[in-house]
Amino acid sequence: VAPQALMLYNGSLVTTQARALAERLEREAGPSVEAQVDRSFRLLFARLPGKEEKAAVVAHVSAHGLAQACRVLYNLNELVYPD
């Protein structure tokens, strides 16, 4: 449903939680973007990212910031539609 997808990406709850996650990652993983990405995958998906996933998220963090990358991670199908 399109409104649901827009709410998941643009909603205030997701934005607030993405900022909170970014702050936690900075505290727990330090300034290394690679370490922050690894920690985010451990917290959200209980696994480390694959090489391609990690490269894509690191590039997104570099281009758009950690909080925006967290918003994207919160909207991945793996998290939205768990098995």
PDB file of C-alpha atoms in Angstrom:
ATOM      1  CA  VAL A   1       0.000   0.000   0.000  1.00  0.00           C
ATOM      2  CA  ALA A   2       1.558   3.290  -1.101  1.00  0.00           C
ATOM      3  CA  PRO A   3       0.500   5.407   1.924  1.00  0.00           C
ATOM      4  CA  GLN A   4       2.000   2.798   4.254  1.00  0.00           C
ATOM      5  CA  ALA A   5       5.326   2.876   2.405  1.00  0.00           C
ATOM      6  CA  LEU A   6       5.402   6.683   2.511  1.00  0.00           C
ATOM      7  CA  MET A   7       4.590   6.644   6.222  1.00  0.00           C
ATOM      8  CA  LEU A   8       7.368   4.154   6.904  1.00  0.00           C
ATOM      9  CA  TYR A   9       9.912   6.301   5.102  1.00  0.00           C
ATOM     10  CA  ASN A  10       8.720   9.822   5.906  1.00  0.00           C
ATOM     11  CA  GLY A  11       6.834   9.367   9.164  1.00  0.00           C
ATOM     12  CA  SER A  12       7.964  11.199  12.271  1.00  0.00           C
ATOM     13  CA  LEU A  13       8.327   7.958  14.240  1.00  0.00           C
ATOM     14  CA  VAL A  14      10.830   6.507  11.768  1.00  0.00           C
ATOM     15  CA  THR A  15      12.706   9.805  11.530  1.00  0.00           C
ATOM     16  CA  THR A  16      12.954  10.052  15.327  1.00  0.00           C
ATOM     17  CA  GLN A  17      14.038   6.445  15.692  1.00  0.00           C
ATOM     18  CA  ALA A  18      16.609   6.816  12.890  1.00  0.00           C
ATOM     19  CA  ARG A  19      18.167   9.786  14.672  1.00  0.00           C
ATOM     20  CA  ALA A  20      18.234   7.862  17.953  1.00  0.00           C
ATOM     21  CA  LEU A  21      19.848   4.868  16.265  1.00  0.00           C
ATOM     22  CA  ALA A  22      22.462   7.107  14.624  1.00  0.00           C
ATOM     23  CA  GLU A  23      23.341   8.598  18.013  1.00  0.00           C
ATOM     24  CA  ARG A  24      23.607   5.123  19.527  1.00  0.00           C
ATOM     25  CA  LEU A  25      25.837   3.930  16.694  1.00  0.00           C
ATOM     26  CA  GLU A  26      28.137   6.922  17.144  1.00  0.00           C
ATOM     27  CA  ARG A  27      28.372   6.188  20.893  1.00  0.00           C
ATOM     28  CA  GLU A  28      28.849   2.441  20.595  1.00  0.00           C
ATOM     29  CA  ALA A  29      30.898   2.136  17.395  1.00  0.00           C
ATOM     30  CA  GLY A  30      32.852   5.380  17.508  1.00  0.00           C
ATOM     31  CA  PRO A  31      33.686   7.559  14.509  1.00  0.00           C
ATOM     32  CA  SER A  32      34.429   4.755  12.026  1.00  0.00           C
ATOM     33  CA  VAL A  33      31.642   4.568   9.440  1.00  0.00           C
ATOM     34  CA  GLU A  34      32.497   0.926   8.732  1.00  0.00           C
ATOM     35  CA  ALA A  35      32.153   0.062  12.432  1.00  0.00           C
ATOM     36  CA  GLN A  36      28.869   2.001  12.606  1.00  0.00           C
ATOM     37  CA  VAL A  37      27.494   0.048   9.639  1.00  0.00           C
ATOM     38  CA  ASP A  38      28.561  -3.268  11.173  1.00  0.00           C
ATOM     39  CA  ARG A  39      26.923  -2.322  14.481  1.00  0.00           C
ATOM     40  CA  SER A  40      23.712  -1.201  12.777  1.00  0.00           C
ATOM     41  CA  PHE A  41      23.357  -4.558  11.019  1.00  0.00           C
ATOM     42  CA  ARG A  42      24.052  -6.423  14.257  1.00  0.00           C
ATOM     43  CA  LEU A  43      21.364  -4.430  16.069  1.00  0.00           C
ATOM     44  CA  LEU A  44      18.719  -4.453  13.333  1.00  0.00           C
ATOM     45  CA  PHE A  45      19.258  -7.782  11.582  1.00  0.00           C
ATOM     46  CA  ALA A  46      21.338  -9.845  14.056  1.00  0.00           C
ATOM     47  CA  ARG A  47      24.030 -10.330  11.425  1.00  0.00           C
ATOM     48  CA  LEU A  48      26.915  -8.525   9.766  1.00  0.00           C
ATOM     49  CA  PRO A  49      26.377  -6.914   6.369  1.00  0.00           C
ATOM     50  CA  GLY A  50      27.654  -8.586   3.220  1.00  0.00           C
ATOM     51  CA  LYS A  51      30.444  -6.854   1.292  1.00  0.00           C
ATOM     52  CA  GLU A  52      28.075  -5.230  -1.213  1.00  0.00           C
ATOM     53  CA  GLU A  53      25.600  -4.199   1.487  1.00  0.00           C
ATOM     54  CA  LYS A  54      28.362  -2.663   3.566  1.00  0.00           C
ATOM     55  CA  ALA A  55      29.810  -0.757   0.602  1.00  0.00           C
ATOM     56  CA  ALA A  56      26.368   0.594  -0.328  1.00  0.00           C
ATOM     57  CA  VAL A  57      25.545   1.733   3.206  1.00  0.00           C
ATOM     58  CA  VAL A  58      28.997   3.277   3.753  1.00  0.00           C
ATOM     59  CA  ALA A  59      28.555   5.222   0.498  1.00  0.00           C
ATOM     60  CA  HIS A  60      25.074   6.339   1.593  1.00  0.00           C
ATOM     61  CA  VAL A  61      26.400   7.510   4.963  1.00  0.00           C
ATOM     62  CA  SER A  62      29.159   9.454   3.212  1.00  0.00           C
ATOM     63  CA  ALA A  63      26.684  11.110   0.864  1.00  0.00           C
ATOM     64  CA  HIS A  64      23.690  11.678   3.150  1.00  0.00           C
ATOM     65  CA  GLY A  65      24.705  11.174   6.783  1.00  0.00           C
ATOM     66  CA  LEU A  66      24.251   8.412   9.318  1.00  0.00           C
ATOM     67  CA  ALA A  67      20.679   9.261  10.345  1.00  0.00           C
ATOM     68  CA  GLN A  68      19.489   9.098   6.723  1.00  0.00           C
ATOM     69  CA  ALA A  69      21.198   5.739   6.279  1.00  0.00           C
ATOM     70  CA  CYS A  70      19.422   4.513   9.405  1.00  0.00           C
ATOM     71  CA  ARG A  71      16.099   5.581   7.872  1.00  0.00           C
ATOM     72  CA  VAL A  72      16.895   3.479   4.833  1.00  0.00           C
ATOM     73  CA  LEU A  73      17.842   0.482   6.989  1.00  0.00           C
ATOM     74  CA  TYR A  74      14.576   0.742   8.929  1.00  0.00           C
ATOM     75  CA  ASN A  75      12.738   0.444   5.614  1.00  0.00           C
ATOM     76  CA  LEU A  76      14.499  -2.610   4.224  1.00  0.00           C
ATOM     77  CA  ASN A  77      12.200  -5.538   3.527  1.00  0.00           C
ATOM     78  CA  GLU A  78      14.279  -7.693   5.855  1.00  0.00           C
ATOM     79  CA  LEU A  79      13.139  -5.556   8.788  1.00  0.00           C
ATOM     80  CA  VAL A  80       9.658  -4.571   7.603  1.00  0.00           C
ATOM     81  CA  TYR A  81       8.613  -8.113   6.605  1.00  0.00           C
ATOM     82  CA  PRO A  82      10.431 -10.570   8.893  1.00  0.00           C
ATOM     83  CA  ASP A  83      10.218 -14.276   8.105  1.00  0.00           C
TER      84      ASP A  83
END
